Every structure is written in C-alpha cells, then in structure tokens.
PDB file of C-alpha atoms in Angstrom:
ATOM      1  CA  UNK A   1      -0.189  -0.063   0.226  1.00  0.00           C
ATOM      2  CA  UNK A   2       1.085   3.684  -0.918  1.00  0.00           C
ATOM      3  CA  UNK A   3       1.269   5.754   2.429  1.00  0.00           C
ATOM      4  CA  UNK A   4      -1.389   7.459   3.056  1.00  0.00           C
ATOM      5  CA  UNK A   5      -4.155   5.282   1.243  1.00  0.00           C
ATOM      6  CA  UNK A   6      -6.792   3.294   3.420  1.00  0.00           C
ATOM      7  CA  UNK A   7      -7.328  -0.491   3.171  1.00  0.00           C
ATOM      8  CA  UNK A   8      -7.694  -1.194  -0.784  1.00  0.00           C
ATOM      9  CA  UNK A   9     -11.009  -2.921  -2.435  1.00  0.00           C
ATOM     10  CA  UNK A  10     -10.470  -6.129  -4.538  1.00  0.00           C
ATOM     11  CA  UNK A  11     -11.515  -9.604  -5.065  1.00  0.00           C
ATOM     12  CA  UNK A  12     -10.677 -11.043  -1.186  1.00  0.00           C
ATOM     13  CA  UNK A  13     -10.291  -9.447   2.517  1.00  0.00           C
ATOM     14  CA  UNK A  14      -6.869  -9.359   3.360  1.00  0.00           C
ATOM     15  CA  UNK A  15      -5.896  -9.724   6.573  1.00  0.00           C
ATOM     16  CA  UNK A  16      -2.871  -9.293   8.952  1.00  0.00           C
ATOM     17  CA  UNK A  17      -3.125 -11.598  11.992  1.00  0.00           C
ATOM     18  CA  UNK A  18      -0.575  -9.586  14.450  1.00  0.00           C
ATOM     19  CA  UNK A  19      -1.512 -12.749  16.804  1.00  0.00           C
ATOM     20  CA  UNK A  20      -4.360 -14.972  17.131  1.00  0.00           C
ATOM     21  CA  UNK A  21      -5.313 -18.248  18.475  1.00  0.00           C
ATOM     22  CA  UNK A  22      -5.816 -21.044  16.090  1.00  0.00           C
ATOM     23  CA  UNK A  23      -8.399 -23.795  17.238  1.00  0.00           C
ATOM     24  CA  UNK A  24      -8.549 -27.364  15.882  1.00  0.00           C
ATOM     25  CA  UNK A  25     -11.566 -26.863  13.605  1.00  0.00           C
ATOM     26  CA  UNK A  26      -9.662 -24.035  11.779  1.00  0.00           C
ATOM     27  CA  UNK A  27     -11.379 -21.372  13.359  1.00  0.00           C
ATOM     28  CA  UNK A  28      -9.369 -18.073  14.371  1.00  0.00           C
ATOM     29  CA  UNK A  29      -9.841 -15.944  17.610  1.00  0.00           C
ATOM     30  CA  UNK A  30      -8.846 -12.327  17.421  1.00  0.00           C
ATOM     31  CA  UNK A  31      -9.452  -9.503  19.022  1.00  0.00           C
ATOM     32  CA  UNK A  32      -9.430  -6.218  17.275  1.00  0.00           C
ATOM     33  CA  UNK A  33      -5.743  -5.274  18.445  1.00  0.00           C
ATOM     34  CA  UNK A  34      -5.090  -8.406  17.101  1.00  0.00           C
ATOM     35  CA  UNK A  35      -5.016  -7.632  13.260  1.00  0.00           C
ATOM     36  CA  UNK A  36      -4.979  -4.822  10.245  1.00  0.00           C
ATOM     37  CA  UNK A  37      -7.111  -4.671   7.335  1.00  0.00           C
ATOM     38  CA  UNK A  38      -4.985  -4.674   3.841  1.00  0.00           C
ATOM     39  CA  UNK A  39      -7.441  -4.643   1.736  1.00  0.00           C
ATOM     40  CA  UNK A  40     -11.674  -5.672   1.328  1.00  0.00           C
ATOM     41  CA  UNK A  41     -13.111  -7.615  -0.623  1.00  0.00           C
ATOM     42  CA  UNK A  42     -16.377  -8.592  -2.634  1.00  0.00           C
ATOM     43  CA  UNK A  43     -16.344 -12.516  -2.298  1.00  0.00           C
ATOM     44  CA  UNK A  44     -16.592 -14.240   0.985  1.00  0.00           C
ATOM     45  CA  UNK A  45     -13.174 -15.432   0.848  1.00  0.00           C
ATOM     46  CA  UNK A  46     -10.667 -14.036   3.679  1.00  0.00           C
ATOM     47  CA  UNK A  47      -7.027 -14.481   3.151  1.00  0.00           C
ATOM     48  CA  UNK A  48      -5.252 -14.311   6.292  1.00  0.00           C
ATOM     49  CA  UNK A  49      -1.371 -13.571   6.558  1.00  0.00           C
ATOM     50  CA  UNK A  50       0.295 -14.085   9.413  1.00  0.00           C
ATOM     51  CA  UNK A  51       3.296 -11.656  10.953  1.00  0.00           C
ATOM     52  CA  UNK A  52       4.868 -12.849  13.932  1.00  0.00           C
ATOM     53  CA  UNK A  53       8.867 -12.798  14.759  1.00  0.00           C
ATOM     54  CA  UNK A  54      11.320 -16.190  13.670  1.00  0.00           C
ATOM     55  CA  UNK A  55      13.414 -17.988  15.743  1.00  0.00           C
ATOM     56  CA  UNK A  56      16.940 -19.266  14.557  1.00  0.00           C
ATOM     57  CA  UNK A  57      15.255 -22.321  12.525  1.00  0.00           C
ATOM     58  CA  UNK A  58      13.046 -19.572  10.717  1.00  0.00           C
ATOM     59  CA  UNK A  59       9.798 -21.050  11.702  1.00  0.00           C
ATOM     60  CA  UNK A  60       7.506 -18.494  13.999  1.00  0.00           C
ATOM     61  CA  UNK A  61       7.264 -20.123  17.810  1.00  0.00           C
ATOM     62  CA  UNK A  62       3.284 -19.391  17.195  1.00  0.00           C
ATOM     63  CA  UNK A  63       3.889 -20.945  13.486  1.00  0.00           C
ATOM     64  CA  UNK A  64       4.907 -24.440  14.948  1.00  0.00           C
ATOM     65  CA  UNK A  65       3.191 -24.409  17.833  1.00  0.00           C
ATOM     66  CA  UNK A  66      -0.202 -24.014  15.458  1.00  0.00           C
ATOM     67  CA  UNK A  67       1.215 -26.329  13.082  1.00  0.00           C
ATOM     68  CA  UNK A  68       1.940 -29.159  15.701  1.00  0.00           C
ATOM     69  CA  UNK A  69      -2.100 -28.928  16.884  1.00  0.00           C
ATOM     70  CA  UNK A  70      -0.325 -28.615  20.258  1.00  0.00           C
ATOM     71  CA  UNK A  71      -3.772 -27.145  21.825  1.00  0.00           C
ATOM     72  CA  UNK A  72      -6.131 -30.117  22.325  1.00  0.00           C
ATOM     73  CA  UNK A  73      -9.921 -28.950  23.343  1.00  0.00           C
ATOM     74  CA  UNK A  74      -8.948 -28.507  27.453  1.00  0.00           C
ATOM     75  CA  UNK A  75      -6.219 -26.506  26.219  1.00  0.00           C
ATOM     76  CA  UNK A  76      -8.653 -24.213  24.605  1.00  0.00           C
ATOM     77  CA  UNK A  77     -11.016 -24.376  27.142  1.00  0.00           C
ATOM     78  CA  UNK A  78      -8.610 -22.854  29.546  1.00  0.00           C
ATOM     79  CA  UNK A  79      -7.962 -20.329  27.486  1.00  0.00           C
ATOM     80  CA  UNK A  80     -11.501 -18.911  26.339  1.00  0.00           C
ATOM     81  CA  UNK A  81     -11.958 -19.403  30.054  1.00  0.00           C
ATOM     82  CA  UNK A  82      -8.842 -16.742  30.867  1.00  0.00           C
ATOM     83  CA  UNK A  83      -9.849 -14.631  28.174  1.00  0.00           C
ATOM     84  CA  UNK A  84     -13.712 -13.958  29.529  1.00  0.00           C
ATOM     85  CA  UNK A  85     -12.584 -13.723  33.105  1.00  0.00           C
ATOM     86  CA  UNK A  86      -9.245 -12.375  33.878  1.00  0.00           C
ATOM     87  CA  UNK A  87      -8.542  -8.678  32.777  1.00  0.00           C
ATOM     88  CA  UNK A  88      -5.692  -6.963  31.330  1.00  0.00           C
ATOM     89  CA  UNK A  89      -2.191  -8.458  31.328  1.00  0.00           C
ATOM     90  CA  UNK A  90      -3.584 -11.423  33.212  1.00  0.00           C
ATOM     91  CA  UNK A  91      -5.182 -12.448  29.902  1.00  0.00           C
ATOM     92  CA  UNK A  92      -1.743 -12.323  27.939  1.00  0.00           C
ATOM     93  CA  UNK A  93      -0.159 -14.174  31.319  1.00  0.00           C
ATOM     94  CA  UNK A  94      -2.399 -17.092  30.867  1.00  0.00           C
ATOM     95  CA  UNK A  95      -2.138 -17.621  26.884  1.00  0.00           C
ATOM     96  CA  UNK A  96       2.160 -17.109  27.396  1.00  0.00           C
ATOM     97  CA  UNK A  97       2.175 -19.735  30.318  1.00  0.00           C
ATOM     98  CA  UNK A  98       0.423 -22.464  28.271  1.00  0.00           C
ATOM     99  CA  UNK A  99       2.252 -21.441  24.835  1.00  0.00           C
ATOM    100  CA  UNK A 100       5.070 -21.947  26.816  1.00  0.00           C
ATOM    101  CA  UNK A 101       4.403 -25.384  28.253  1.00  0.00           C
ATOM    102  CA  UNK A 102       2.896 -26.999  25.117  1.00  0.00           C
ATOM    103  CA  UNK A 103       6.250 -25.937  23.591  1.00  0.00           C
ATOM    104  CA  UNK A 104       8.012 -28.423  26.006  1.00  0.00           C
ATOM    105  CA  UNK A 105       5.361 -30.463  26.494  1.00  0.00           C
ATOM    106  CA  UNK A 106       2.712 -31.995  24.682  1.00  0.00           C
ATOM    107  CA  UNK A 107      -0.348 -32.653  26.813  1.00  0.00           C
ATOM    108  CA  UNK A 108      -3.832 -31.097  27.381  1.00  0.00           C
ATOM    109  CA  UNK A 109      -5.647 -29.405  30.155  1.00  0.00           C
ATOM    110  CA  UNK A 110      -8.829 -31.350  31.566  1.00  0.00           C
ATOM    111  CA  UNK A 111     -11.400 -29.084  33.095  1.00  0.00           C
ATOM    112  CA  UNK A 112     -12.583 -30.248  36.580  1.00  0.00           C
ATOM    113  CA  UNK A 113     -14.840 -28.355  39.119  1.00  0.00           C
ATOM    114  CA  UNK A 114     -15.466 -24.809  38.468  1.00  0.00           C
ATOM    115  CA  UNK A 115     -11.954 -23.043  37.251  1.00  0.00           C
ATOM    116  CA  UNK A 116      -9.734 -26.118  37.487  1.00  0.00           C
ATOM    117  CA  UNK A 117      -7.674 -27.603  35.364  1.00  0.00           C
ATOM    118  CA  UNK A 118      -5.274 -30.273  35.310  1.00  0.00           C
ATOM    119  CA  UNK A 119      -2.413 -31.513  33.121  1.00  0.00           C
ATOM    120  CA  UNK A 120      -3.181 -35.210  31.154  1.00  0.00           C
ATOM    121  CA  UNK A 121      -1.945 -37.412  30.385  1.00  0.00           C
ATOM    122  CA  UNK A 122       0.485 -36.642  33.455  1.00  0.00           C
ATOM    123  CA  UNK A 123      -0.968 -34.163  36.111  1.00  0.00           C
ATOM    124  CA  UNK A 124       2.769 -32.566  37.270  1.00  0.00           C
ATOM    125  CA  UNK A 125       0.915 -29.427  36.929  1.00  0.00           C
ATOM    126  CA  UNK A 126      -2.878 -28.373  38.202  1.00  0.00           C
ATOM    127  CA  UNK A 127      -4.042 -24.492  37.262  1.00  0.00           C
ATOM    128  CA  UNK A 128      -6.591 -22.954  38.875  1.00  0.00           C
ATOM    129  CA  UNK A 129      -7.805 -19.484  37.197  1.00  0.00           C
ATOM    130  CA  UNK A 130      -9.270 -17.045  40.244  1.00  0.00           C
ATOM    131  CA  UNK A 131     -11.271 -14.043  38.509  1.00  0.00           C
ATOM    132  CA  UNK A 132     -12.024 -12.271  41.786  1.00  0.00           C
ATOM    133  CA  UNK A 133      -7.875 -11.668  42.258  1.00  0.00           C
ATOM    134  CA  UNK A 134      -7.283 -11.985  38.572  1.00  0.00           C
ATOM    135  CA  UNK A 135      -4.756 -14.575  39.446  1.00  0.00           C
ATOM    136  CA  UNK A 136      -3.801 -18.501  38.497  1.00  0.00           C
ATOM    137  CA  UNK A 137      -2.913 -20.267  41.180  1.00  0.00           C
ATOM    138  CA  UNK A 138      -0.684 -23.792  40.024  1.00  0.00           C
ATOM    139  CA  UNK A 139       0.403 -26.630  41.993  1.00  0.00           C
ATOM    140  CA  UNK A 140       3.431 -28.794  40.387  1.00  0.00           C
ATOM    141  CA  UNK A 141       4.292 -32.017  41.724  1.00  0.00           C
ATOM    142  CA  UNK A 142       6.860 -32.340  44.383  1.00  0.00           C
ATOM    143  CA  UNK A 143       7.338 -31.416  48.253  1.00  0.00           C
ATOM    144  CA  UNK A 144       8.308 -27.507  49.211  1.00  0.00           C
ATOM    145  CA  UNK A 145      12.121 -28.576  49.549  1.00  0.00           C
ATOM    146  CA  UNK A 146      12.309 -30.185  46.079  1.00  0.00           C
ATOM    147  CA  UNK A 147      11.431 -26.542  44.297  1.00  0.00           C
ATOM    148  CA  UNK A 148      13.864 -24.611  47.075  1.00  0.00           C
ATOM    149  CA  UNK A 149      15.770 -22.127  45.001  1.00  0.00           C
ATOM    150  CA  UNK A 150      14.541 -22.919  41.597  1.00  0.00           C
ATOM    151  CA  UNK A 151      12.814 -19.293  40.780  1.00  0.00           C
ATOM    152  CA  UNK A 152      11.924 -16.242  42.821  1.00  0.00           C
ATOM    153  CA  UNK A 153       8.227 -16.974  42.926  1.00  0.00           C
ATOM    154  CA  UNK A 154       7.096 -17.559  46.478  1.00  0.00           C
ATOM    155  CA  UNK A 155       6.420 -20.867  47.345  1.00  0.00           C
ATOM    156  CA  UNK A 156       3.289 -22.583  49.332  1.00  0.00           C
ATOM    157  CA  UNK A 157       2.787 -26.160  50.688  1.00  0.00           C
ATOM    158  CA  UNK A 158      -0.052 -27.631  49.153  1.00  0.00           C
ATOM    159  CA  UNK A 159      -0.779 -31.005  50.700  1.00  0.00           C
ATOM    160  CA  UNK A 160       2.415 -32.344  49.721  1.00  0.00           C
ATOM    161  CA  UNK A 161       2.604 -30.560  46.636  1.00  0.00           C
ATOM    162  CA  UNK A 162       4.116 -26.797  46.107  1.00  0.00           C
ATOM    163  CA  UNK A 163       1.837 -23.946  44.779  1.00  0.00           C
ATOM    164  CA  UNK A 164       2.900 -20.486  43.437  1.00  0.00           C
ATOM    165  CA  UNK A 165       0.627 -17.721  41.815  1.00  0.00           C
ATOM    166  CA  UNK A 166       0.911 -15.881  38.677  1.00  0.00           C
ATOM    167  CA  UNK A 167      -0.148 -12.307  38.884  1.00  0.00           C
ATOM    168  CA  UNK A 168       1.445 -10.692  36.063  1.00  0.00           C
ATOM    169  CA  UNK A 169       2.987 -12.092  33.110  1.00  0.00           C
ATOM    170  CA  UNK A 170       6.305 -10.807  34.413  1.00  0.00           C
ATOM    171  CA  UNK A 171       5.937 -14.148  36.787  1.00  0.00           C
ATOM    172  CA  UNK A 172       5.841 -16.755  33.641  1.00  0.00           C
ATOM    173  CA  UNK A 173       9.837 -17.157  33.222  1.00  0.00           C
ATOM    174  CA  UNK A 174       9.904 -17.879  36.302  1.00  0.00           C
ATOM    175  CA  UNK A 175       6.552 -19.895  36.585  1.00  0.00           C
ATOM    176  CA  UNK A 176       8.202 -22.099  33.868  1.00  0.00           C
ATOM    177  CA  UNK A 177      11.055 -23.017  35.598  1.00  0.00           C
ATOM    178  CA  UNK A 178       8.734 -24.405  38.613  1.00  0.00           C
ATOM    179  CA  UNK A 179       6.219 -26.172  35.782  1.00  0.00           C
ATOM    180  CA  UNK A 180       9.339 -28.152  34.540  1.00  0.00           C
ATOM    181  CA  UNK A 181      11.187 -28.782  37.552  1.00  0.00           C
ATOM    182  CA  UNK A 182       7.971 -31.202  38.870  1.00  0.00           C
ATOM    183  CA  UNK A 183       8.329 -34.556  39.616  1.00  0.00           C
ATOM    184  CA  UNK A 184       6.716 -36.340  36.118  1.00  0.00           C
ATOM    185  CA  UNK A 185       5.162 -39.907  36.227  1.00  0.00           C
ATOM    186  CA  UNK A 186       5.675 -40.270  32.148  1.00  0.00           C
TER     187      UNK A 186
END
C-alpha cells in the first residue's frame, strides 16, 4: 500500500494477523488489536497473513505451535475461560504460560470442578483460574523442599505438593522454571 492510502478494495479481503489463537476446527480467534485489514474484498473468502517473529530455525514460535496442533480441546477451553474472566495483562500471561508449556510438553488440560484444570496425561501441574483476584494459582508435583531456590516466585506447601501464583505476565518465565522442575510420572 502507498503511504497515506487506506485498505484497497479487491476480490478477496486480506487481513494481517499480528497475533491469533488457532483452534482445532480451523477457527481463528482475534481481538481488534490482533489484526490489520490490508484490503476489503467482494467475495466471502478472506486471506489471512501471519506476521510473527521468527526464531533461528526460520519458523515462528506461534507457527510451530499451531502447526503441531499443540492446543487440545481442554487447552482451548482454558484459554477461552481466561480470556473471558481475567483482566488486562493476566489474559496475556495465561496464553503465554500455556504456549510455553506446550512448546516443551505435549498434553492437554482437563477441566475439573469450577475453574480448575489438570494437565493430562501426566498431572505434573494443575492450574486454577482465580478471576476474583485476577491471578492463576498453580500446583506442581513435588514437596516444597524440591522447589527451593528454583524460582523467585513465592512457593507454599499444598498437601505435599507446591503451590505458587502468577500475578502478571512478568511471572511466566519463573513459573515455567517451577513447572518443569516438577516431578514427572511419564
């Protein structure tokens, strides 16, 4: 497009995706700030172009994740719930947390009672969405002593396992350290 011009009219609409959540059946979830319209089309079809940063392999992190169908139905349910119930930065924190987990470990979250999700097939981490305080409470397998000096996040005993909270997207990196230090059965 020439600077100063708006989107052009053509046969197909063209949308540039800055960020999107792909769901199994081909559905793409977007917020208004996640895309830019490059052109409006006369047809019902729309062309979606991904605009994501690449890693050193040439593939984008999101592209690799979505191509591997890393988000299962439970993961998607968790993301929908956090999008609906959490505010501001915590929506991003929830998505980033799950993305980082799935990049390192296949699986799917299984919804329990209320807003609780356990990881399957190995329940080495468990997350509770807490909208009333805009946080995620995470329990990882292993006693408190096993997690000492692993992360800067405050950890607490949870009936023989260890619990901590994510209060902003700044906590996600430290949370990942704790999650992947958890004892695994598989």
